[in-house]
Amino acid sequence: DTAVSQTPKYLVTQMGNDKSIKCEQNLGHDTMYWYKQDSKKFLKIMFSYNNKELIINETVPNRFSPKSPDKAHLNLHINSLELGDSAVYFCASSQEKDLIGETQYFGPGTRLLVL
Amino acid sequence: AQSVTQLDSHVSVSEGTPVLLRCNYSSSYSPSLFWYVQHPNKGLQLLLKYTSAATLVKGINGFEAEFKKSETSFHLTKPSAHMSDAAEYFCVVSEPRVDTGRRALTFGSGTRLQVQP
């Protein structure tokens, strides 16, 4: 069974379109994340949710809106796509612990190409 | 504030020779440190992590890393490289954020390991 799954795996779309990426984890974790990996492989956190509550919201354009219907799902909706949004988007989950560095489990990534 | 510096963007070794991927960090707290591996067109997989227990940490696939607080380093090593080790490796630090108090990960820029036959 896949622990963290994302759909779609590949997404090719035109500038200006709206698209969504879905993420689901079956690990029973209470925290989920979205990361963006640019063309130089640099990974940066975008959002973090804990039990459906937004915890981290980095400096991300308002066109990006995460939605967590329950703690096993964290979807990412992107409005008015731009060329610079082309990247690989990774979903991750963890069981948050206060004192010990938690391990984050990553999905396979969604490769978004905006034309 | 935390940051992670991976000193080499690209490392090339011959199969059967040792691997050394270097990582230095800065952190305001006692951090947790991780190494993740990303094979081509795949997601990230945890290799090993340090969480203030033993300073020498053993991970999967024969990798290990040593936490050296005095040098603020967490270098990744493997005695003998295998072709299947060719991938991108990320050093990652976790510490509480100032704004939320919750832990967050900061990734290094990655080191691409190439293994020659």
PDB file of C-alpha atoms in Angstrom:
ATOM      1  CA  ASP A   1       0.000   0.000   0.000  1.00  0.00           C
ATOM      2  CA  THR A   2       1.251   3.463  -0.883  1.00  0.00           C
ATOM      3  CA  ALA A   3       1.785   5.530   2.260  1.00  0.00           C
ATOM      4  CA  VAL A   4       1.537   9.001   0.683  1.00  0.00           C
ATOM      5  CA  SER A   5      -0.056   9.223  -2.728  1.00  0.00           C
ATOM      6  CA  GLN A   6      -0.509  12.140  -5.090  1.00  0.00           C
ATOM      7  CA  THR A   7      -2.597  12.617  -8.201  1.00  0.00           C
ATOM      8  CA  PRO A   8      -1.938  13.367 -10.916  1.00  0.00           C
ATOM      9  CA  LYS A   9       1.675  12.332 -11.380  1.00  0.00           C
ATOM     10  CA  TYR A  10       2.097  14.602 -14.390  1.00  0.00           C
ATOM     11  CA  LEU A  11       0.176  17.746 -15.252  1.00  0.00           C
ATOM     12  CA  VAL A  12       0.664  19.775 -18.414  1.00  0.00           C
ATOM     13  CA  THR A  13      -1.537  22.830 -18.796  1.00  0.00           C
ATOM     14  CA  GLN A  14      -1.795  26.268 -20.339  1.00  0.00           C
ATOM     15  CA  MET A  15      -1.079  29.578 -18.631  1.00  0.00           C
ATOM     16  CA  GLY A  16      -4.131  31.030 -16.956  1.00  0.00           C
ATOM     17  CA  ASN A  17      -5.805  27.706 -16.222  1.00  0.00           C
ATOM     18  CA  ASP A  18      -6.850  26.512 -12.761  1.00  0.00           C
ATOM     19  CA  LYS A  19      -5.697  23.092 -11.587  1.00  0.00           C
ATOM     20  CA  SER A  20      -5.739  20.937  -8.465  1.00  0.00           C
ATOM     21  CA  ILE A  21      -3.354  18.358  -7.073  1.00  0.00           C
ATOM     22  CA  LYS A  22      -4.611  15.818  -4.567  1.00  0.00           C
ATOM     23  CA  CYS A  23      -2.722  14.162  -1.738  1.00  0.00           C
ATOM     24  CA  GLU A  24      -3.737  11.355   0.568  1.00  0.00           C
ATOM     25  CA  GLN A  25      -1.861   9.584   3.351  1.00  0.00           C
ATOM     26  CA  ASN A  26      -2.838   6.320   5.004  1.00  0.00           C
ATOM     27  CA  LEU A  27      -0.292   6.488   7.819  1.00  0.00           C
ATOM     28  CA  GLY A  28      -2.644   7.992  10.374  1.00  0.00           C
ATOM     29  CA  HIS A  29      -0.432  11.094  10.631  1.00  0.00           C
ATOM     30  CA  ASP A  30      -1.835  14.353  11.888  1.00  0.00           C
ATOM     31  CA  THR A  31       0.362  16.761   9.921  1.00  0.00           C
ATOM     32  CA  MET A  32       0.624  17.200   6.164  1.00  0.00           C
ATOM     33  CA  TYR A  33       2.747  19.459   3.986  1.00  0.00           C
ATOM     34  CA  TRP A  34       3.180  20.787   0.478  1.00  0.00           C
ATOM     35  CA  TYR A  35       6.657  21.451  -0.896  1.00  0.00           C
ATOM     36  CA  LYS A  36       7.780  22.942  -4.197  1.00  0.00           C
ATOM     37  CA  GLN A  37      10.934  21.688  -5.899  1.00  0.00           C
ATOM     38  CA  ASP A  38      12.266  24.017  -8.562  1.00  0.00           C
ATOM     39  CA  SER A  39      14.309  23.195 -11.647  1.00  0.00           C
ATOM     40  CA  LYS A  40      17.511  23.349  -9.583  1.00  0.00           C
ATOM     41  CA  LYS A  41      16.163  20.670  -7.224  1.00  0.00           C
ATOM     42  CA  PHE A  42      15.766  23.158  -4.367  1.00  0.00           C
ATOM     43  CA  LEU A  43      12.939  22.133  -2.032  1.00  0.00           C
ATOM     44  CA  LYS A  44      10.952  24.702  -0.116  1.00  0.00           C
ATOM     45  CA  ILE A  45       7.943  24.288   2.120  1.00  0.00           C
ATOM     46  CA  MET A  46       4.739  25.982   1.016  1.00  0.00           C
ATOM     47  CA  PHE A  47       2.118  24.933   3.541  1.00  0.00           C
ATOM     48  CA  SER A  48       1.656  22.757   6.580  1.00  0.00           C
ATOM     49  CA  TYR A  49      -1.607  21.532   8.095  1.00  0.00           C
ATOM     50  CA  ASN A  50      -2.089  19.896  11.475  1.00  0.00           C
ATOM     51  CA  ASN A  51      -5.442  18.179  12.018  1.00  0.00           C
ATOM     52  CA  LYS A  52      -7.000  20.232   9.216  1.00  0.00           C
ATOM     53  CA  GLU A  53      -5.664  23.493  10.653  1.00  0.00           C
ATOM     54  CA  LEU A  54      -3.249  25.656   8.662  1.00  0.00           C
ATOM     55  CA  ILE A  55       0.022  25.891  10.582  1.00  0.00           C
ATOM     56  CA  ILE A  56       2.630  27.113   8.128  1.00  0.00           C
ATOM     57  CA  ASN A  57       1.930  29.403   5.209  1.00  0.00           C
ATOM     58  CA  GLU A  58       5.131  30.538   3.603  1.00  0.00           C
ATOM     59  CA  THR A  59       5.303  33.467   1.220  1.00  0.00           C
ATOM     60  CA  VAL A  60       3.243  31.838  -1.467  1.00  0.00           C
ATOM     61  CA  PRO A  61       1.026  33.743  -3.937  1.00  0.00           C
ATOM     62  CA  ASN A  62      -2.670  33.836  -3.081  1.00  0.00           C
ATOM     63  CA  ARG A  63      -3.275  31.858  -6.266  1.00  0.00           C
ATOM     64  CA  PHE A  64      -2.238  28.806  -4.273  1.00  0.00           C
ATOM     65  CA  SER A  65      -4.903  27.577  -1.880  1.00  0.00           C
ATOM     66  CA  PRO A  66      -4.541  24.416   0.167  1.00  0.00           C
ATOM     67  CA  LYS A  67      -7.594  22.569   1.392  1.00  0.00           C
ATOM     68  CA  SER A  68      -7.715  19.834   3.999  1.00  0.00           C
ATOM     69  CA  PRO A  69     -11.121  18.105   4.144  1.00  0.00           C
ATOM     70  CA  ASP A  70      -9.814  15.706   6.784  1.00  0.00           C
ATOM     71  CA  LYS A  71      -6.468  14.922   8.325  1.00  0.00           C
ATOM     72  CA  ALA A  72      -5.716  12.230   5.724  1.00  0.00           C
ATOM     73  CA  HIS A  73      -6.069  14.600   2.768  1.00  0.00           C
ATOM     74  CA  LEU A  74      -4.392  17.825   1.741  1.00  0.00           C
ATOM     75  CA  ASN A  75      -5.204  19.166  -1.694  1.00  0.00           C
ATOM     76  CA  LEU A  76      -3.560  22.056  -3.500  1.00  0.00           C
ATOM     77  CA  HIS A  77      -5.540  24.272  -5.830  1.00  0.00           C
ATOM     78  CA  ILE A  78      -3.736  26.708  -8.103  1.00  0.00           C
ATOM     79  CA  ASN A  79      -5.564  29.539  -9.873  1.00  0.00           C
ATOM     80  CA  SER A  80      -4.387  31.411 -12.954  1.00  0.00           C
ATOM     81  CA  LEU A  81      -1.334  29.284 -13.525  1.00  0.00           C
ATOM     82  CA  GLU A  82       1.876  31.057 -14.553  1.00  0.00           C
ATOM     83  CA  LEU A  83       5.010  29.814 -16.289  1.00  0.00           C
ATOM     84  CA  GLY A  84       6.942  30.116 -13.029  1.00  0.00           C
ATOM     85  CA  ASP A  85       4.645  27.622 -11.360  1.00  0.00           C
ATOM     86  CA  SER A  86       6.278  24.854 -13.363  1.00  0.00           C
ATOM     87  CA  ALA A  87       7.945  22.628 -10.788  1.00  0.00           C
ATOM     88  CA  VAL A  88       7.595  19.363  -8.955  1.00  0.00           C
ATOM     89  CA  TYR A  89       5.181  19.545  -6.036  1.00  0.00           C
ATOM     90  CA  PHE A  90       5.636  17.099  -3.188  1.00  0.00           C
ATOM     91  CA  CYS A  91       3.161  16.227  -0.505  1.00  0.00           C
ATOM     92  CA  ALA A  92       4.441  14.859   2.810  1.00  0.00           C
ATOM     93  CA  SER A  93       3.058  13.775   6.156  1.00  0.00           C
ATOM     94  CA  SER A  94       4.359  13.241   9.668  1.00  0.00           C
ATOM     95  CA  GLN A  95       3.201  12.523  13.167  1.00  0.00           C
ATOM     96  CA  GLU A  96       4.176  15.668  14.991  1.00  0.00           C
ATOM     97  CA  LYS A  97       6.200  15.342  18.148  1.00  0.00           C
ATOM     98  CA  ASP A  98       7.211  18.294  20.248  1.00  0.00           C
ATOM     99  CA  LEU A  99      10.718  17.331  21.225  1.00  0.00           C
ATOM    100  CA  ILE A 100      11.867  14.809  18.692  1.00  0.00           C
ATOM    101  CA  GLY A 101      12.449  15.508  15.048  1.00  0.00           C
ATOM    102  CA  GLU A 102       9.658  13.788  13.245  1.00  0.00           C
ATOM    103  CA  THR A 103      10.242  11.883  10.036  1.00  0.00           C
ATOM    104  CA  GLN A 104       8.344  13.200   7.073  1.00  0.00           C
ATOM    105  CA  TYR A 105       7.120  10.718   4.508  1.00  0.00           C
ATOM    106  CA  PHE A 106       6.972  12.052   0.977  1.00  0.00           C
ATOM    107  CA  GLY A 107       4.694  11.315  -1.922  1.00  0.00           C
ATOM    108  CA  PRO A 108       6.079  10.571  -5.403  1.00  0.00           C
ATOM    109  CA  GLY A 109       5.603  14.142  -6.589  1.00  0.00           C
ATOM    110  CA  THR A 110       3.459  15.867  -9.204  1.00  0.00           C
ATOM    111  CA  ARG A 111       5.360  17.254 -12.154  1.00  0.00           C
ATOM    112  CA  LEU A 112       3.582  20.414 -13.298  1.00  0.00           C
ATOM    113  CA  LEU A 113       4.461  22.020 -16.605  1.00  0.00           C
ATOM    114  CA  VAL A 114       2.795  25.294 -17.535  1.00  0.00           C
ATOM    115  CA  LEU A 115       2.995  26.205 -21.217  1.00  0.00           C
TER     116      LEU A 115
ATOM    117  CA  ALA B   1      17.326  30.726  12.332  1.00  0.00           C
ATOM    118  CA  GLN B   2      18.419  27.578  10.648  1.00  0.00           C
ATOM    119  CA  SER B   3      20.261  26.904   7.441  1.00  0.00           C
ATOM    120  CA  VAL B   4      21.866  23.979   5.705  1.00  0.00           C
ATOM    121  CA  THR B   5      24.860  24.057   3.384  1.00  0.00           C
ATOM    122  CA  GLN B   6      25.746  21.122   1.206  1.00  0.00           C
ATOM    123  CA  LEU B   7      29.278  21.821   0.196  1.00  0.00           C
ATOM    124  CA  ASP B   8      29.290  19.896  -3.071  1.00  0.00           C
ATOM    125  CA  SER B   9      26.597  20.142  -5.706  1.00  0.00           C
ATOM    126  CA  HIS B  10      28.011  17.135  -7.530  1.00  0.00           C
ATOM    127  CA  VAL B  11      30.146  14.173  -6.378  1.00  0.00           C
ATOM    128  CA  SER B  12      31.441  11.452  -8.662  1.00  0.00           C
ATOM    129  CA  VAL B  13      32.920   8.186  -7.356  1.00  0.00           C
ATOM    130  CA  SER B  14      33.809   4.817  -8.785  1.00  0.00           C
ATOM    131  CA  GLU B  15      31.796   1.777  -7.847  1.00  0.00           C
ATOM    132  CA  GLY B  16      33.288   0.125  -4.765  1.00  0.00           C
ATOM    133  CA  THR B  17      34.992   3.265  -3.468  1.00  0.00           C
ATOM    134  CA  PRO B  18      33.933   5.296  -0.412  1.00  0.00           C
ATOM    135  CA  VAL B  19      31.293   8.009  -0.549  1.00  0.00           C
ATOM    136  CA  LEU B  20      31.448  11.277   1.373  1.00  0.00           C
ATOM    137  CA  LEU B  21      28.676  13.867   1.051  1.00  0.00           C
ATOM    138  CA  ARG B  22      29.289  16.939   3.157  1.00  0.00           C
ATOM    139  CA  CYS B  23      26.743  18.960   5.086  1.00  0.00           C
ATOM    140  CA  ASN B  24      27.098  21.868   7.492  1.00  0.00           C
ATOM    141  CA  TYR B  25      24.242  23.428   9.391  1.00  0.00           C
ATOM    142  CA  SER B  26      23.486  26.374  11.572  1.00  0.00           C
ATOM    143  CA  SER B  27      20.747  26.311  14.149  1.00  0.00           C
ATOM    144  CA  SER B  28      19.616  28.334  17.129  1.00  0.00           C
ATOM    145  CA  TYR B  29      18.489  25.175  18.914  1.00  0.00           C
ATOM    146  CA  SER B  30      19.633  21.604  19.221  1.00  0.00           C
ATOM    147  CA  PRO B  31      18.428  20.502  15.835  1.00  0.00           C
ATOM    148  CA  SER B  32      17.271  17.233  14.431  1.00  0.00           C
ATOM    149  CA  LEU B  33      19.112  16.352  11.245  1.00  0.00           C
ATOM    150  CA  PHE B  34      18.164  14.099   8.362  1.00  0.00           C
ATOM    151  CA  TRP B  35      19.492  12.801   5.098  1.00  0.00           C
ATOM    152  CA  TYR B  36      16.975  12.095   2.348  1.00  0.00           C
ATOM    153  CA  VAL B  37      17.647  10.512  -1.039  1.00  0.00           C
ATOM    154  CA  GLN B  38      15.783  11.198  -4.265  1.00  0.00           C
ATOM    155  CA  HIS B  39      16.222   8.815  -7.162  1.00  0.00           C
ATOM    156  CA  PRO B  40      15.443  10.164 -10.642  1.00  0.00           C
ATOM    157  CA  ASN B  41      11.756  10.991 -11.063  1.00  0.00           C
ATOM    158  CA  LYS B  42      10.960   9.617  -7.624  1.00  0.00           C
ATOM    159  CA  GLY B  43       9.897  11.035  -4.271  1.00  0.00           C
ATOM    160  CA  LEU B  44      12.182  11.528  -1.292  1.00  0.00           C
ATOM    161  CA  GLN B  45      13.125   8.630   0.931  1.00  0.00           C
ATOM    162  CA  LEU B  46      14.568   8.928   4.432  1.00  0.00           C
ATOM    163  CA  LEU B  47      18.108   7.523   4.709  1.00  0.00           C
ATOM    164  CA  LEU B  48      18.754   8.310   8.359  1.00  0.00           C
ATOM    165  CA  LYS B  49      18.118  10.830  11.105  1.00  0.00           C
ATOM    166  CA  TYR B  50      19.820  12.264  14.164  1.00  0.00           C
ATOM    167  CA  THR B  51      17.685  13.285  17.142  1.00  0.00           C
ATOM    168  CA  SER B  52      20.176  13.910  19.987  1.00  0.00           C
ATOM    169  CA  ALA B  53      20.842  10.260  20.755  1.00  0.00           C
ATOM    170  CA  ALA B  54      24.005   8.567  19.445  1.00  0.00           C
ATOM    171  CA  THR B  55      26.125  10.907  17.345  1.00  0.00           C
ATOM    172  CA  LEU B  56      26.920   8.181  14.814  1.00  0.00           C
ATOM    173  CA  VAL B  57      23.734   7.312  13.018  1.00  0.00           C
ATOM    174  CA  LYS B  58      23.313   4.277  10.809  1.00  0.00           C
ATOM    175  CA  GLY B  59      20.777   4.343   8.010  1.00  0.00           C
ATOM    176  CA  ILE B  60      19.528   2.199   5.211  1.00  0.00           C
ATOM    177  CA  ASN B  61      21.620   0.784   2.354  1.00  0.00           C
ATOM    178  CA  GLY B  62      24.880   0.965   4.317  1.00  0.00           C
ATOM    179  CA  PHE B  63      24.877   4.743   4.773  1.00  0.00           C
ATOM    180  CA  GLU B  64      25.821   6.426   8.013  1.00  0.00           C
ATOM    181  CA  ALA B  65      26.346   9.963   9.258  1.00  0.00           C
ATOM    182  CA  GLU B  66      28.137  11.489  12.200  1.00  0.00           C
ATOM    183  CA  PHE B  67      26.817  14.507  14.076  1.00  0.00           C
ATOM    184  CA  LYS B  68      29.702  16.765  15.119  1.00  0.00           C
ATOM    185  CA  LYS B  69      28.428  19.674  17.145  1.00  0.00           C
ATOM    186  CA  SER B  70      31.821  21.375  17.380  1.00  0.00           C
ATOM    187  CA  GLU B  71      32.086  21.427  13.604  1.00  0.00           C
ATOM    188  CA  THR B  72      28.322  21.895  12.994  1.00  0.00           C
ATOM    189  CA  SER B  73      28.571  19.094  10.484  1.00  0.00           C
ATOM    190  CA  PHE B  74      26.516  16.043   9.577  1.00  0.00           C
ATOM    191  CA  HIS B  75      28.418  14.380   6.742  1.00  0.00           C
ATOM    192  CA  LEU B  76      27.015  11.296   5.028  1.00  0.00           C
ATOM    193  CA  THR B  77      29.319   8.359   4.286  1.00  0.00           C
ATOM    194  CA  LYS B  78      29.245   4.897   2.815  1.00  0.00           C
ATOM    195  CA  PRO B  79      32.256   2.564   2.680  1.00  0.00           C
ATOM    196  CA  SER B  80      31.604   1.222  -0.791  1.00  0.00           C
ATOM    197  CA  ALA B  81      29.472   2.839  -3.489  1.00  0.00           C
ATOM    198  CA  HIS B  82      27.026   0.846  -5.560  1.00  0.00           C
ATOM    199  CA  MET B  83      25.623   1.815  -8.919  1.00  0.00           C
ATOM    200  CA  SER B  84      22.149   2.000  -7.386  1.00  0.00           C
ATOM    201  CA  ASP B  85      23.350   4.778  -5.046  1.00  0.00           C
ATOM    202  CA  ALA B  86      23.372   7.264  -7.916  1.00  0.00           C
ATOM    203  CA  ALA B  87      20.787   9.849  -6.893  1.00  0.00           C
ATOM    204  CA  GLU B  88      20.271  13.298  -5.387  1.00  0.00           C
ATOM    205  CA  TYR B  89      20.936  13.547  -1.642  1.00  0.00           C
ATOM    206  CA  PHE B  90      19.465  16.205   0.625  1.00  0.00           C
ATOM    207  CA  CYS B  91      20.686  17.209   4.063  1.00  0.00           C
ATOM    208  CA  VAL B  92      17.805  18.544   6.146  1.00  0.00           C
ATOM    209  CA  VAL B  93      17.574  20.308   9.497  1.00  0.00           C
ATOM    210  CA  SER B  94      14.491  20.461  11.694  1.00  0.00           C
ATOM    211  CA  GLU B  95      13.952  22.910  14.493  1.00  0.00           C
ATOM    212  CA  PRO B  96      11.025  24.851  15.974  1.00  0.00           C
ATOM    213  CA  ARG B  97       9.900  27.856  13.991  1.00  0.00           C
ATOM    214  CA  VAL B  98       9.912  31.215  15.731  1.00  0.00           C
ATOM    215  CA  ASP B  99       6.394  32.089  14.536  1.00  0.00           C
ATOM    216  CA  THR B 100       4.546  28.863  15.388  1.00  0.00           C
ATOM    217  CA  GLY B 101       6.833  26.957  17.743  1.00  0.00           C
ATOM    218  CA  ARG B 102       6.248  23.909  15.575  1.00  0.00           C
ATOM    219  CA  ARG B 103       9.091  22.102  13.884  1.00  0.00           C
ATOM    220  CA  ALA B 104       9.740  22.684  10.213  1.00  0.00           C
ATOM    221  CA  LEU B 105      12.286  21.284   7.782  1.00  0.00           C
ATOM    222  CA  THR B 106      14.886  23.306   5.936  1.00  0.00           C
ATOM    223  CA  PHE B 107      16.486  21.524   3.000  1.00  0.00           C
ATOM    224  CA  GLY B 108      19.995  21.851   1.668  1.00  0.00           C
ATOM    225  CA  SER B 109      20.442  22.485  -2.031  1.00  0.00           C
ATOM    226  CA  GLY B 110      21.229  18.830  -2.718  1.00  0.00           C
ATOM    227  CA  THR B 111      24.252  16.840  -3.863  1.00  0.00           C
ATOM    228  CA  ARG B 112      24.064  14.742  -6.981  1.00  0.00           C
ATOM    229  CA  LEU B 113      25.992  11.504  -6.542  1.00  0.00           C
ATOM    230  CA  GLN B 114      27.265   9.891  -9.700  1.00  0.00           C
ATOM    231  CA  VAL B 115      28.688   6.353  -9.527  1.00  0.00           C
ATOM    232  CA  GLN B 116      31.013   5.302 -12.316  1.00  0.00           C
ATOM    233  CA  PRO B 117      31.368   1.614 -13.231  1.00  0.00           C
TER     234      PRO B 117
END
